[in-house]
CSV table of C-alpha atoms and ligand atoms in Angstrom, one decimal:
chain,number,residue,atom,x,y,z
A,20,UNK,CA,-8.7,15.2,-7.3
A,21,UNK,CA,-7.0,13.5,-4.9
A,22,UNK,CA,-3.1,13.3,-4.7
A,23,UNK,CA,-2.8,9.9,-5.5
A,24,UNK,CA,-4.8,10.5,-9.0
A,25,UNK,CA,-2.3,12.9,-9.2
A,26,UNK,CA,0.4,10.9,-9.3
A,27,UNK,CA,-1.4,8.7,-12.1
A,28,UNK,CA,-2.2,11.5,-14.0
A,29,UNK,CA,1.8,12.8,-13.7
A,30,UNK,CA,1.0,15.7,-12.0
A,31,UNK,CA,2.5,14.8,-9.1
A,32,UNK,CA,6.0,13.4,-9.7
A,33,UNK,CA,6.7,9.8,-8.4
A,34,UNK,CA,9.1,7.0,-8.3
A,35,UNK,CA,7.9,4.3,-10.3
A,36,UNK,CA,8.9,0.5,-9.5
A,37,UNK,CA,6.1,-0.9,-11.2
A,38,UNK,CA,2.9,-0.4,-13.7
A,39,UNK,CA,0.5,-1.7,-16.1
A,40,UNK,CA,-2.7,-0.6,-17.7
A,41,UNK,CA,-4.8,-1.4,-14.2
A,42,UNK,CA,-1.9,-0.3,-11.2
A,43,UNK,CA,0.7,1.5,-10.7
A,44,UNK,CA,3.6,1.1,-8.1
A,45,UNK,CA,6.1,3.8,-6.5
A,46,UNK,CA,8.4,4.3,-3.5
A,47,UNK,CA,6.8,5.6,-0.1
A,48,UNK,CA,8.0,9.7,0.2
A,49,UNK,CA,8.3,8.4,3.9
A,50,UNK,CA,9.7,5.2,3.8
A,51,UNK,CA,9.0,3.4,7.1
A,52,UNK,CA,11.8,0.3,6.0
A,53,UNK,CA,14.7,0.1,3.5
A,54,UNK,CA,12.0,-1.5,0.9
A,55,UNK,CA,8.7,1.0,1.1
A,56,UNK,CA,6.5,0.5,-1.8
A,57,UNK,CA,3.2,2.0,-2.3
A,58,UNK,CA,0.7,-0.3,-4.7
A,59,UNK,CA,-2.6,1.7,-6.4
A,60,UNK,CA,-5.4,1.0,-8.6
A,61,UNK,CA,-5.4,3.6,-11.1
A,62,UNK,CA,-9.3,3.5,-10.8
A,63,UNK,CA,-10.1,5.8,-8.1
A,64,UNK,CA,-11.2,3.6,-5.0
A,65,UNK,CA,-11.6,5.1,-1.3
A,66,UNK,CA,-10.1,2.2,0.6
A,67,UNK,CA,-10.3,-1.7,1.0
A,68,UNK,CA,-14.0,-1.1,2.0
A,69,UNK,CA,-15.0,-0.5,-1.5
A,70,UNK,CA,-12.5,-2.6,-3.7
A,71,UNK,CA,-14.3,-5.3,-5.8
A,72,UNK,CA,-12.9,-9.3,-5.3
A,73,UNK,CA,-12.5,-9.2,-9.1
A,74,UNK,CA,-9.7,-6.3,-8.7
A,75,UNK,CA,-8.1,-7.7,-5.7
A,76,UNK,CA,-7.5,-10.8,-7.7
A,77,UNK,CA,-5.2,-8.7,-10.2
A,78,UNK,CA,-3.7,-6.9,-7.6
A,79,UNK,CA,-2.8,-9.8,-5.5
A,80,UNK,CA,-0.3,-10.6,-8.4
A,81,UNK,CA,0.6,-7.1,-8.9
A,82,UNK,CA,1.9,-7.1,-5.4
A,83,UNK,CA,3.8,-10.5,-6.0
A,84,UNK,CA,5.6,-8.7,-8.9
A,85,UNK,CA,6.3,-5.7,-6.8
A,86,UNK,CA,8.2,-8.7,-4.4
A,87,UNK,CA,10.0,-9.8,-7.5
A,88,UNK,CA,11.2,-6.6,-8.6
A,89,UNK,CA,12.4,-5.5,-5.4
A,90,UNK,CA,14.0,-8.5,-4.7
A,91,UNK,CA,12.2,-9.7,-1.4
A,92,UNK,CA,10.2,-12.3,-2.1
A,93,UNK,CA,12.4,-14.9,-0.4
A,94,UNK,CA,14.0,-12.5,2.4
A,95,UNK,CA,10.2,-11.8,3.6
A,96,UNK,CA,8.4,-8.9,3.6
A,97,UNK,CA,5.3,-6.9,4.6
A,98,UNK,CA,1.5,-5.6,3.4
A,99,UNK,CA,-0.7,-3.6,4.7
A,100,UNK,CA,-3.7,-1.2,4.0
A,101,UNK,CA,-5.0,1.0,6.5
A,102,UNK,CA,-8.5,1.5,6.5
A,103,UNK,CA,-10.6,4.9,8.0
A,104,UNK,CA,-9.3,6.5,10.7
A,105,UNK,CA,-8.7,4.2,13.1
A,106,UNK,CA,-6.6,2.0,10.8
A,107,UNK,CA,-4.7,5.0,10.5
A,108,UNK,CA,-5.7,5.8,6.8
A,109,UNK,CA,-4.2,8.8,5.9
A,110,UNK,CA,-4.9,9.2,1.9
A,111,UNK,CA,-8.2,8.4,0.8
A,112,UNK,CA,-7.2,6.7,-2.3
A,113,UNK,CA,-6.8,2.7,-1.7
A,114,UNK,CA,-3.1,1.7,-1.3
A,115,UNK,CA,-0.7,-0.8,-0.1
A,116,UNK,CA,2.3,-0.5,1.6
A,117,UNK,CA,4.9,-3.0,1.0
A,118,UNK,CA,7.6,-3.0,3.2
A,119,UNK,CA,10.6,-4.8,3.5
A,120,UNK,CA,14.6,-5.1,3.4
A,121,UNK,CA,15.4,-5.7,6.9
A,122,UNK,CA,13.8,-7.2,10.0
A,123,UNK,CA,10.4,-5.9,10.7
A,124,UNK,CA,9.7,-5.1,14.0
A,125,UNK,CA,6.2,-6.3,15.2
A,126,UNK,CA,4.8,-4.8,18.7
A,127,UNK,CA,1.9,-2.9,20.0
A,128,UNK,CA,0.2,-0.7,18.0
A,129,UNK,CA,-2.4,1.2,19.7
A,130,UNK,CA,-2.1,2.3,23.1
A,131,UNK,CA,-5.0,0.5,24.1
A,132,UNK,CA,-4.3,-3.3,26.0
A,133,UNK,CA,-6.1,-5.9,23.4
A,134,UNK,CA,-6.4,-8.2,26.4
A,135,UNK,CA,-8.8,-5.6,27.8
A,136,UNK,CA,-11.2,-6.8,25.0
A,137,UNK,CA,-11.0,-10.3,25.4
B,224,LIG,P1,-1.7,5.9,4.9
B,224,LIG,O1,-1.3,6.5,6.2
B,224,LIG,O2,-1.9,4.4,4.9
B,224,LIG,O3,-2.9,6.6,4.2
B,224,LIG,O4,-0.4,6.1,4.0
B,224,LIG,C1,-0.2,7.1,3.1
B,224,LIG,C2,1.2,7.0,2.7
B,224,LIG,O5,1.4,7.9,1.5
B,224,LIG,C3,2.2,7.5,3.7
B,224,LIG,O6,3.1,6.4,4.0
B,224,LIG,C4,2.9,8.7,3.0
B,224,LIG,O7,4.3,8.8,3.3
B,224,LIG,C5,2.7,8.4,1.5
B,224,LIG,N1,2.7,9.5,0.6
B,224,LIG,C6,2.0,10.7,0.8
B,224,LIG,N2,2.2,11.5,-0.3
B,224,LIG,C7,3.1,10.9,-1.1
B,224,LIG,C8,3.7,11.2,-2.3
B,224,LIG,N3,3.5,12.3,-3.0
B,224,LIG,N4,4.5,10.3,-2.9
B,224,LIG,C9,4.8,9.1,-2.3
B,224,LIG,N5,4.2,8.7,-1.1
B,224,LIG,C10,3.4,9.6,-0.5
């Protein structure tokens, strides 16, 4: 099982922010920002590769109430999955970060030059 159904199952401890019968929300062990939320279906799903629309739709407001909750809707904030391992995906269970609480900083992220693509 992997450590995120953990977590679901409470075999894993976590910090819940948020839940409901179809998601569940908890801080980041390694927050990356003040505001480091971690967003899951409890349904076991690899990555964004394999999510259906229908369950994005629900989580799309999940995440807004995450926002709410932590207080960052107006101040801004950010989302991101990362997907297989060049996006960086480390647990194979699908998950958003949500990140927040200060100033995000926004630079290069691979060592690669994008323009070299163009
Ligand atoms: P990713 O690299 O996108 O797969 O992100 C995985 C995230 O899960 C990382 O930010 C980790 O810090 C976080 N993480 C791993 N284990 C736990 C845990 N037990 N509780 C909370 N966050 C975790």
């Amino acid at each position: 099982m992997c450590i995120f159904c953990k977590i679901i199952n409470n075999e894993i401890p976590s910090n819940i922010v948020l839940e409901n019968d179809d998601f569940l929300a908890f801080h980041d062990i390694n927050p990356k920002a003040p505001i480091h939320i971690l967003a899951i279906p409890k349904k076991h799903v690899e990555s964004f590769n394999d999510v259906s629309p229908q369950t994005m739709e629900k989580m799309t407001s999940f995440i807004q109430d995450i926002a709410k909750e932590m207080n960052i809707q107006d101040s801004g904030y950010r989302v991101i999955t990362n997907i297989g391992e060049n996006g960086g995906q480390e647990v194979m269970h699908l998950h958003f970060h949500i990140l927040g609480g200060a100033k995000l900083a926004w630079t290069h992220l691979s060592d690669s030059n994008p323009k070299d693509f163009l």
